[in-house]
mmCIF file of C-alpha atoms in Angstrom:
data_model
loop_
_atom_site.group_PDB
_atom_site.id
_atom_site.type_symbol
_atom_site.label_atom_id
_atom_site.label_comp_id
_atom_site.label_asym_id
_atom_site.label_seq_id
_atom_site.Cartn_x
_atom_site.Cartn_y
_atom_site.Cartn_z
ATOM 1 C CA MET A 1 13.403 18.757 -21.661
ATOM 2 C CA GLN A 2 9.847 17.444 -21.955
ATOM 3 C CA ASP A 3 7.296 19.050 -24.274
ATOM 4 C CA LEU A 4 4.981 21.269 -22.182
ATOM 5 C CA ASN A 5 2.112 20.316 -24.456
ATOM 6 C CA ASP A 6 2.643 16.620 -23.650
ATOM 7 C CA ILE A 7 2.626 17.438 -19.938
ATOM 8 C CA ALA A 8 -0.584 19.455 -20.256
ATOM 9 C CA LEU A 9 -2.327 16.649 -22.137
ATOM 10 C CA PHE A 10 -1.251 14.083 -19.556
ATOM 11 C CA ALA A 11 -2.600 16.323 -16.778
ATOM 12 C CA ALA A 12 -5.896 16.609 -18.670
ATOM 13 C CA VAL A 13 -6.212 12.807 -18.819
ATOM 14 C CA VAL A 14 -5.686 12.514 -15.058
ATOM 15 C CA LYS A 15 -8.025 15.401 -14.260
ATOM 16 C CA ASN A 16 -10.794 13.924 -16.453
ATOM 17 C CA ASN A 17 -10.213 10.348 -15.221
ATOM 18 C CA GLY A 18 -9.671 8.925 -18.676
ATOM 19 C CA PHE A 19 -8.675 9.482 -22.302
ATOM 20 C CA SER A 20 -12.216 9.634 -23.696
ATOM 21 C CA ALA A 21 -13.422 12.289 -21.249
ATOM 22 C CA ALA A 22 -10.225 14.326 -21.728
ATOM 23 C CA ALA A 23 -10.551 14.116 -25.514
ATOM 24 C CA ARG A 24 -14.119 15.441 -25.300
ATOM 25 C CA ASP A 25 -13.066 18.193 -22.906
ATOM 26 C CA LEU A 26 -10.198 19.325 -25.119
ATOM 27 C CA ASN A 27 -12.032 18.614 -28.391
ATOM 28 C CA ILE A 28 -9.157 16.603 -29.851
ATOM 29 C CA PRO A 29 -9.012 13.000 -31.118
ATOM 30 C CA LYS A 30 -8.469 10.355 -28.449
ATOM 31 C CA SER A 31 -5.730 8.768 -30.567
ATOM 32 C CA LYS A 32 -3.770 12.027 -30.617
ATOM 33 C CA LEU A 33 -4.081 12.330 -26.867
ATOM 34 C CA SER A 34 -2.847 8.777 -26.343
ATOM 35 C CA LYS A 35 0.116 9.397 -28.661
ATOM 36 C CA HIS A 36 1.254 12.462 -26.698
ATOM 37 C CA VAL A 37 1.007 10.670 -23.335
ATOM 38 C CA ALA A 38 2.882 7.639 -24.692
ATOM 39 C CA ARG A 39 5.651 9.917 -25.982
ATOM 40 C CA LEU A 40 5.930 11.571 -22.560
ATOM 41 C CA GLU A 41 6.247 8.154 -20.878
ATOM 42 C CA ASP A 42 8.942 7.121 -23.368
ATOM 43 C CA GLN A 43 10.922 10.291 -22.705
ATOM 44 C CA LEU A 44 10.638 9.878 -18.934
ATOM 45 C CA GLY A 45 11.293 6.156 -19.053
ATOM 46 C CA VAL A 46 8.473 5.357 -16.616
ATOM 47 C CA ARG A 47 4.856 4.236 -16.799
ATOM 48 C CA LEU A 48 2.582 7.096 -15.714
ATOM 49 C CA LEU A 49 -0.732 5.392 -16.434
ATOM 50 C CA GLU A 50 -1.897 1.786 -16.269
ATOM 51 C CA ARG A 51 -4.398 1.237 -19.079
ATOM 52 C CA SER A 52 -6.983 -1.484 -19.568
ATOM 53 C CA THR A 53 -10.111 -1.852 -21.674
ATOM 54 C CA ARG A 54 -12.287 -1.057 -18.636
ATOM 55 C CA LYS A 55 -10.459 1.577 -16.592
ATOM 56 C CA LEU A 56 -7.396 3.745 -16.247
ATOM 57 C CA ARG A 57 -5.219 3.945 -13.145
ATOM 58 C CA VAL A 58 -2.565 6.521 -12.352
ATOM 59 C CA THR A 59 0.646 4.873 -11.144
ATOM 60 C CA GLU A 60 2.366 6.018 -7.979
ATOM 61 C CA ILE A 61 5.072 7.846 -9.922
ATOM 62 C CA GLY A 62 2.386 9.142 -12.262
ATOM 63 C CA ARG A 63 0.558 10.721 -9.331
ATOM 64 C CA VAL A 64 3.767 12.408 -8.120
ATOM 65 C CA PHE A 65 4.508 13.650 -11.632
ATOM 66 C CA TYR A 66 0.931 14.949 -12.004
ATOM 67 C CA GLU A 67 1.143 17.029 -8.805
ATOM 68 C CA HIS A 68 4.366 18.682 -9.974
ATOM 69 C CA ALA A 69 3.038 19.063 -13.527
ATOM 70 C CA GLN A 70 -0.129 20.762 -12.301
ATOM 71 C CA GLY A 71 1.945 23.248 -10.322
ATOM 72 C CA LEU A 72 4.013 23.945 -13.440
ATOM 73 C CA LEU A 73 0.909 24.473 -15.575
ATOM 74 C CA ASP A 74 -0.655 26.742 -12.965
ATOM 75 C CA GLY A 75 2.532 28.782 -12.958
ATOM 76 C CA VAL A 76 2.461 29.137 -16.741
ATOM 77 C CA ALA A 77 -1.196 30.229 -16.573
ATOM 78 C CA ALA A 78 -0.323 32.800 -13.911
ATOM 79 C CA VAL A 79 2.505 34.232 -16.021
ATOM 80 C CA GLU A 80 0.213 34.449 -19.051
ATOM 81 C CA ALA A 81 -2.395 36.203 -16.928
ATOM 82 C CA GLU A 82 0.192 38.686 -15.640
ATOM 83 C CA ILE A 83 1.213 39.465 -19.211
ATOM 84 C CA ALA A 84 -2.451 39.919 -20.117
ATOM 85 C CA ALA A 85 -2.881 42.215 -17.119
ATOM 86 C CA VAL A 86 -0.045 44.387 -18.371
ATOM 87 C CA ARG A 87 -1.870 44.534 -21.699
ATOM 88 C CA GLY A 88 -5.018 45.444 -19.712
ATOM 89 C CA GLU A 89 -7.048 42.536 -20.981
ATOM 90 C CA PRO A 90 -8.085 39.515 -18.789
ATOM 91 C CA THR A 91 -7.511 36.170 -20.501
ATOM 92 C CA GLY A 92 -7.343 32.516 -19.546
ATOM 93 C CA VAL A 93 -9.596 29.860 -18.067
ATOM 94 C CA VAL A 94 -11.864 30.333 -15.039
ATOM 95 C CA ARG A 95 -13.601 27.356 -13.436
ATOM 96 C CA LEU A 96 -16.993 28.243 -11.961
ATOM 97 C CA GLY A 97 -19.288 26.010 -9.898
ATOM 98 C CA CYS A 98 -22.968 26.824 -9.416
ATOM 99 C CA PRO A 99 -26.184 25.178 -8.194
ATOM 100 C CA LEU A 100 -28.513 23.774 -10.836
ATOM 101 C CA GLY A 101 -31.207 26.266 -9.933
ATOM 102 C CA PHE A 102 -29.053 29.222 -10.969
ATOM 103 C CA THR A 103 -28.214 28.055 -14.479
ATOM 104 C CA PRO A 104 -31.130 29.932 -16.143
ATOM 105 C CA MET A 105 -30.059 33.209 -14.523
ATOM 106 C CA LEU A 106 -26.417 32.653 -15.460
ATOM 107 C CA ALA A 107 -27.467 31.839 -19.012
ATOM 108 C CA ASP A 108 -29.091 35.274 -19.217
ATOM 109 C CA ILE A 109 -26.100 37.281 -18.021
ATOM 110 C CA LEU A 110 -23.014 35.361 -19.197
ATOM 111 C CA PRO A 111 -23.241 36.403 -22.876
ATOM 112 C CA GLY A 112 -22.586 39.948 -21.665
ATOM 113 C CA PHE A 113 -19.486 38.739 -19.828
ATOM 114 C CA HIS A 114 -18.192 37.081 -23.002
ATOM 115 C CA ARG A 115 -18.717 40.265 -24.997
ATOM 116 C CA ARG A 116 -16.857 42.289 -22.367
ATOM 117 C CA TYR A 117 -14.023 39.770 -21.895
ATOM 118 C CA PRO A 118 -13.677 37.702 -25.100
ATOM 119 C CA GLY A 119 -10.303 36.358 -24.009
ATOM 120 C CA VAL A 120 -11.698 34.585 -20.922
ATOM 121 C CA ARG A 121 -12.868 30.976 -21.185
ATOM 122 C CA LEU A 122 -15.409 29.753 -18.622
ATOM 123 C CA LEU A 123 -15.675 26.119 -17.548
ATOM 124 C CA ILE A 124 -18.937 25.815 -15.588
ATOM 125 C CA THR A 125 -19.899 22.854 -13.426
ATOM 126 C CA ALA A 126 -23.610 22.934 -12.562
ATOM 127 C CA THR A 127 -24.359 20.634 -9.645
ATOM 128 C CA ASN A 128 -26.106 20.601 -6.281
ATOM 129 C CA ARG A 129 -23.198 18.604 -4.863
ATOM 130 C CA ARG A 130 -20.948 20.496 -2.452
ATOM 131 C CA LEU A 131 -17.776 21.275 -4.363
ATOM 132 C CA ASP A 132 -14.354 21.099 -2.747
ATOM 133 C CA MET A 133 -12.866 24.346 -4.014
ATOM 134 C CA ILE A 134 -9.274 23.477 -3.182
ATOM 135 C CA GLU A 135 -9.185 19.786 -4.047
ATOM 136 C CA GLU A 136 -11.185 20.154 -7.267
ATOM 137 C CA ARG A 137 -9.373 23.346 -8.281
ATOM 138 C CA PHE A 138 -12.386 25.619 -8.717
ATOM 139 C CA ASP A 139 -11.675 29.327 -8.968
ATOM 140 C CA VAL A 140 -15.141 30.551 -7.970
ATOM 141 C CA ALA A 141 -18.346 28.910 -6.738
ATOM 142 C CA LEU A 142 -21.830 30.349 -6.435
ATOM 143 C CA ARG A 143 -23.743 29.017 -3.424
ATOM 144 C CA ALA A 144 -27.306 29.381 -2.137
ATOM 145 C CA ARG A 145 -27.739 28.200 1.448
ATOM 146 C CA ASP A 146 -29.536 28.983 4.676
ATOM 147 C CA GLN A 147 -26.252 30.294 6.079
ATOM 148 C CA LEU A 148 -23.095 31.819 4.637
ATOM 149 C CA ASP A 149 -20.192 29.461 4.090
ATOM 150 C CA THR A 150 -17.953 29.334 7.163
ATOM 151 C CA ASP A 151 -14.942 27.545 5.623
ATOM 152 C CA SER A 152 -11.910 29.450 6.899
ATOM 153 C CA GLN A 153 -9.989 28.684 3.688
ATOM 154 C CA LEU A 154 -12.506 30.575 1.544
ATOM 155 C CA ILE A 155 -13.342 34.227 0.965
ATOM 156 C CA VAL A 156 -17.104 34.910 0.984
ATOM 157 C CA ARG A 157 -18.885 37.642 -0.974
ATOM 158 C CA LYS A 158 -22.590 37.917 -0.215
ATOM 159 C CA PHE A 159 -24.934 38.844 -3.072
ATOM 160 C CA GLY A 160 -28.334 38.840 -1.406
ATOM 161 C CA GLU A 161 -31.236 36.556 -0.625
ATOM 162 C CA VAL A 162 -33.772 34.591 -2.647
ATOM 163 C CA ARG A 163 -36.940 32.811 -1.627
ATOM 164 C CA SER A 164 -39.299 30.345 -3.244
ATOM 165 C CA ARG A 165 -42.976 30.673 -4.051
ATOM 166 C CA LEU A 166 -45.788 28.261 -4.779
ATOM 167 C CA ALA A 167 -46.718 28.273 -8.457
ATOM 168 C CA VAL A 168 -49.245 26.439 -10.632
ATOM 169 C CA SER A 169 -50.307 26.435 -14.267
ATOM 170 C CA PRO A 170 -53.554 28.338 -15.027
ATOM 171 C CA THR A 171 -55.007 25.155 -16.545
ATOM 172 C CA LEU A 172 -54.395 23.066 -13.427
ATOM 173 C CA LEU A 173 -55.626 25.903 -11.215
ATOM 174 C CA ALA A 174 -58.917 25.988 -13.098
ATOM 175 C CA ARG A 175 -59.264 22.241 -12.643
ATOM 176 C CA LEU A 176 -58.371 22.201 -8.948
ATOM 177 C CA GLY A 177 -60.523 25.137 -7.927
ATOM 178 C CA GLU A 178 -59.908 26.924 -4.628
ATOM 179 C CA ILE A 179 -56.510 26.256 -3.056
ATOM 180 C CA THR A 180 -56.119 27.015 0.655
ATOM 181 C CA THR A 181 -53.696 26.231 3.412
ATOM 182 C CA SER A 182 -56.179 23.585 4.572
ATOM 183 C CA ASN A 183 -56.331 21.593 1.347
ATOM 184 C CA LEU A 184 -52.849 22.285 -0.108
ATOM 185 C CA SER A 185 -51.499 18.965 1.195
ATOM 186 C CA GLU A 186 -54.192 17.126 -0.771
ATOM 187 C CA MET A 187 -53.235 18.758 -4.082
ATOM 188 C CA PRO A 188 -50.818 17.269 -6.661
ATOM 189 C CA THR A 189 -47.373 18.686 -5.870
ATOM 190 C CA LEU A 190 -43.821 18.755 -7.212
ATOM 191 C CA SER A 191 -40.824 18.622 -4.893
ATOM 192 C CA MET A 192 -37.068 19.162 -4.694
ATOM 193 C CA ASN A 193 -36.892 16.049 -2.514
ATOM 194 C CA GLU A 194 -35.678 13.242 -4.746
ATOM 195 C CA GLN A 195 -34.856 10.779 -1.970
ATOM 196 C CA HIS A 196 -38.208 10.112 -0.298
ATOM 197 C CA GLY A 197 -41.835 9.703 -1.318
ATOM 198 C CA ASN A 198 -43.023 12.330 1.146
ATOM 199 C CA ASP A 199 -41.968 15.923 1.683
ATOM 200 C CA VAL A 200 -42.687 18.893 3.959
ATOM 201 C CA TRP A 201 -42.841 22.521 2.868
ATOM 202 C CA ARG A 202 -42.020 25.042 5.599
ATOM 203 C CA LEU A 203 -43.828 28.257 4.696
ATOM 204 C CA PHE A 204 -43.579 31.768 6.153
ATOM 205 C CA HIS A 205 -46.339 34.371 6.056
ATOM 206 C CA THR A 206 -45.807 38.070 5.383
ATOM 207 C CA ASP A 207 -47.117 38.805 8.890
ATOM 208 C CA GLY A 208 -44.378 36.668 10.464
ATOM 209 C CA GLY A 209 -46.299 33.429 11.008
ATOM 210 C CA SER A 210 -45.150 30.025 9.745
ATOM 211 C CA MET A 211 -46.550 26.578 9.066
ATOM 212 C CA GLU A 212 -45.565 23.197 7.650
ATOM 213 C CA ILE A 213 -47.370 21.442 4.802
ATOM 214 C CA ALA A 214 -46.791 17.694 4.507
ATOM 215 C CA HIS A 215 -47.445 16.421 0.997
ATOM 216 C CA ARG A 216 -46.780 13.475 -1.302
ATOM 217 C CA PRO A 217 -45.300 14.820 -4.572
ATOM 218 C CA VAL A 218 -45.997 13.281 -7.952
ATOM 219 C CA ILE A 219 -42.432 14.213 -8.972
ATOM 220 C CA GLY A 220 -39.342 14.633 -6.798
ATOM 221 C CA CYS A 221 -36.297 16.131 -8.540
ATOM 222 C CA SER A 222 -33.390 18.368 -7.492
ATOM 223 C CA ASP A 223 -33.364 20.163 -10.861
ATOM 224 C CA PHE A 224 -35.620 23.227 -10.964
ATOM 225 C CA VAL A 225 -35.722 23.145 -14.769
ATOM 226 C CA ILE A 226 -37.579 19.825 -14.632
ATOM 227 C CA LEU A 227 -39.876 21.011 -11.850
ATOM 228 C CA GLU A 228 -40.676 24.246 -13.702
ATOM 229 C CA ARG A 229 -41.517 22.335 -16.880
ATOM 230 C CA ALA A 230 -43.660 19.853 -14.992
ATOM 231 C CA ALA A 231 -45.532 22.732 -13.336
ATOM 232 C CA ILE A 232 -46.102 24.464 -16.676
ATOM 233 C CA GLU A 233 -47.474 21.220 -18.086
ATOM 234 C CA GLY A 234 -49.989 21.075 -15.226
ATOM 235 C CA MET A 235 -48.543 18.110 -13.354
ATOM 236 C CA GLY A 236 -48.674 19.772 -9.936
ATOM 237 C CA ILE A 237 -48.006 22.757 -7.690
ATOM 238 C CA ALA A 238 -44.296 23.586 -7.386
ATOM 239 C CA MET A 239 -42.214 25.564 -4.909
ATOM 240 C CA LEU A 240 -39.911 27.559 -7.214
ATOM 241 C CA PRO A 241 -37.268 30.235 -6.492
ATOM 242 C CA ASP A 242 -37.817 33.891 -7.386
ATOM 243 C CA HIS A 243 -35.565 33.703 -10.419
ATOM 244 C CA ILE A 244 -37.558 30.804 -11.869
ATOM 245 C CA CYS A 245 -40.971 32.268 -10.954
ATOM 246 C CA GLU A 246 -40.100 35.659 -12.384
ATOM 247 C CA ARG A 247 -40.035 34.618 -16.017
ATOM 248 C CA ALA A 248 -42.916 32.159 -15.602
ATOM 249 C CA PHE A 249 -45.155 34.765 -13.942
ATOM 250 C CA ARG A 250 -44.249 37.435 -16.509
ATOM 251 C CA THR A 251 -45.213 35.189 -19.418
ATOM 252 C CA GLY A 252 -48.324 33.843 -17.672
ATOM 253 C CA VAL A 253 -47.409 30.158 -17.995
ATOM 254 C CA LEU A 254 -47.539 29.959 -14.188
ATOM 255 C CA VAL A 255 -49.533 31.904 -11.591
ATOM 256 C CA PRO A 256 -48.939 32.268 -7.839
ATOM 257 C CA VAL A 257 -50.622 30.119 -5.218
ATOM 258 C CA LEU A 258 -51.075 31.610 -1.720
ATOM 259 C CA PRO A 259 -48.741 34.523 -2.591
ATOM 260 C CA GLU A 260 -48.470 35.723 1.009
ATOM 261 C CA TRP A 261 -46.755 32.438 1.921
ATOM 262 C CA THR A 262 -43.154 31.829 0.792
ATOM 263 C CA SER A 263 -40.156 29.764 1.783
ATOM 264 C CA GLY A 264 -37.522 31.141 4.117
ATOM 265 C CA ASN A 265 -34.806 33.345 2.630
ATOM 266 C CA VAL A 266 -31.737 31.605 1.200
ATOM 267 C CA MET A 267 -28.426 33.485 1.144
ATOM 268 C CA VAL A 268 -26.722 33.683 -2.234
ATOM 269 C CA HIS A 269 -22.960 34.175 -2.089
ATOM 270 C CA LEU A 270 -19.739 33.621 -3.978
ATOM 271 C CA VAL A 271 -16.789 31.787 -2.485
ATOM 272 C CA PHE A 272 -13.223 31.719 -3.766
ATOM 273 C CA PRO A 273 -9.936 30.481 -2.278
ATOM 274 C CA SER A 274 -7.938 33.698 -1.877
ATOM 275 C CA ARG A 275 -7.528 37.219 -3.172
ATOM 276 C CA GLN A 276 -3.741 36.855 -3.067
ATOM 277 C CA GLY A 277 -2.419 35.903 -6.464
ATOM 278 C CA MET A 278 -5.899 35.991 -8.022
ATOM 279 C CA LEU A 279 -5.730 36.019 -11.800
ATOM 280 C CA PRO A 280 -7.292 39.010 -13.600
ATOM 281 C CA ALA A 281 -9.787 36.736 -15.368
ATOM 282 C CA THR A 282 -11.086 35.416 -12.046
ATOM 283 C CA ARG A 283 -11.363 38.923 -10.624
ATOM 284 C CA ALA A 284 -13.216 40.038 -13.749
ATOM 285 C CA LEU A 285 -15.779 37.244 -13.350
ATOM 286 C CA ILE A 286 -16.314 37.954 -9.635
ATOM 287 C CA ASP A 287 -16.855 41.660 -10.284
ATOM 288 C CA TYR A 288 -19.159 40.972 -13.234
ATOM 289 C CA LEU A 289 -21.326 38.574 -11.232
ATOM 290 C CA ALA A 290 -21.444 41.009 -8.315
ATOM 291 C CA GLU A 291 -22.770 43.688 -10.662
ATOM 292 C CA ASN A 292 -25.123 41.700 -12.861
ATOM 293 C CA LEU A 293 -26.308 38.767 -10.776
ATOM 294 C CA ILE A 294 -27.408 41.110 -8.002
ATOM 295 C CA LYS A 295 -29.371 43.189 -10.528
ATOM 296 C CA ALA A 296 -31.036 40.037 -11.879
ATOM 297 C CA MET A 297 -31.963 38.905 -8.364
ATOM 298 C CA GLU A 298 -33.466 42.304 -7.560
ATOM 299 C CA ARG A 299 -35.471 42.251 -10.783
ATOM 300 C CA CYS A 300 -36.866 38.843 -9.892
ATOM 301 C CA ARG A 301 -38.071 40.051 -6.501
ATOM 302 C CA GLU A 302 -39.890 42.971 -8.119
ATOM 303 C CA VAL A 303 -42.443 40.704 -9.794
ATOM 304 C CA ASP A 304 -45.893 41.375 -8.325
ATOM 305 C CA PRO A 305 -47.065 37.917 -7.189
ATOM 306 C CA ARG A 306 -50.781 38.670 -7.466
ATOM 307 C CA PRO A 307 -52.886 35.531 -7.763
ATOM 308 C CA ALA A 308 -55.078 34.839 -10.762
ATOM 309 C CA GLN A 309 -58.075 34.863 -8.424
ATOM 310 C CA SER A 310 -58.808 35.668 -4.790
ATOM 311 C CA PHE A 311 -58.881 32.889 -2.213
ATOM 312 C CA ASP A 312 -60.367 32.900 1.270
ATOM 313 C CA ILE A 313 -57.930 31.313 3.705
#
C-alpha cells in the first residue's frame, strides 16, 4: 500500500510542471519533495518522471498513474468535505480564476470570506487568459465579457454589468486644457491593447449615440493596475472600469473625462462545472461572491462622475 502523502506530492509535481514550482506551491523543501517521489517510484518499481537539469517529463506510465492518483485525491477531498459538512463548517481548497481587472475588488471582499470560513483555503489564478475549467481543474471562475458564457459543460451565474469610463489625473487635465470628442484622439492615452501601436475606443453616449475614437497610446497593457497607476502619474487618459474608477474618483487622484460617454456594458458572471457533487467550500465561495461582489459593483456604479470642469462638446 503506497503512502497517500507520497502520491499527493507526486501529483503536485506533475500539476506544477516541476519540483521547484511544486515546492514553492506547497512551501516545502525541494529535496524533501524529490525524496518522497523517489520513494514512490521505488515502491511501484517504475519510473514516473524523467528528470534532467533543464526539464522534467512525465513518463507514459507516470501519466496513467497521475490520472488515477488525481481521482483518488479528489475522492479523499470530497470525503473530507462531506465530514466537514456534517460538522456544519466548510473546509478544503477552492481554486478560483478571475480576470486581472477584478483583483482589487476581490482584495477588498475576500478578507471577510476568510473570517467567515477560516477552514477554506483559496488558490486564486489572476489572468486574462481563457481558463479551461475542466482540464485545469478550476472550481469557480469569474468572467467579464460582452456575452454570457455559452459552454454547455458550465453553470453560469450572472452578477451584473460593468462599464468603463475615461479618466485623467487633475495635473494632466490642467496641462491639456479642454478635452472634447474632437481632440480626444490627439491626447496622450493609455490602452488595454498590448498587441498593436494603435487602438480604437468605442464609446456610447447617455442619449443612445455612439462613436469611435482612434488613438495611439503611450502605454498598452492588459493589466488595469498598471494603467491606473500610469493615469494617476499623469502619463495619459485611461479607459478604466467602474470598480477601478470608483476608488480613484473618491480620493480625487483621477477625475472623469467626457462623463456622458462610456464603454459598452460588460457582463460579469461566475462559471462552475456542476452543482452535482459540489463541495461545501465551493458553494460557500459562490454564495459569498454573489452577495458581496454584487454589492461592491453596485457601490462602484453609484459614484457621481461629475467632471472637474465643464466642457463644451
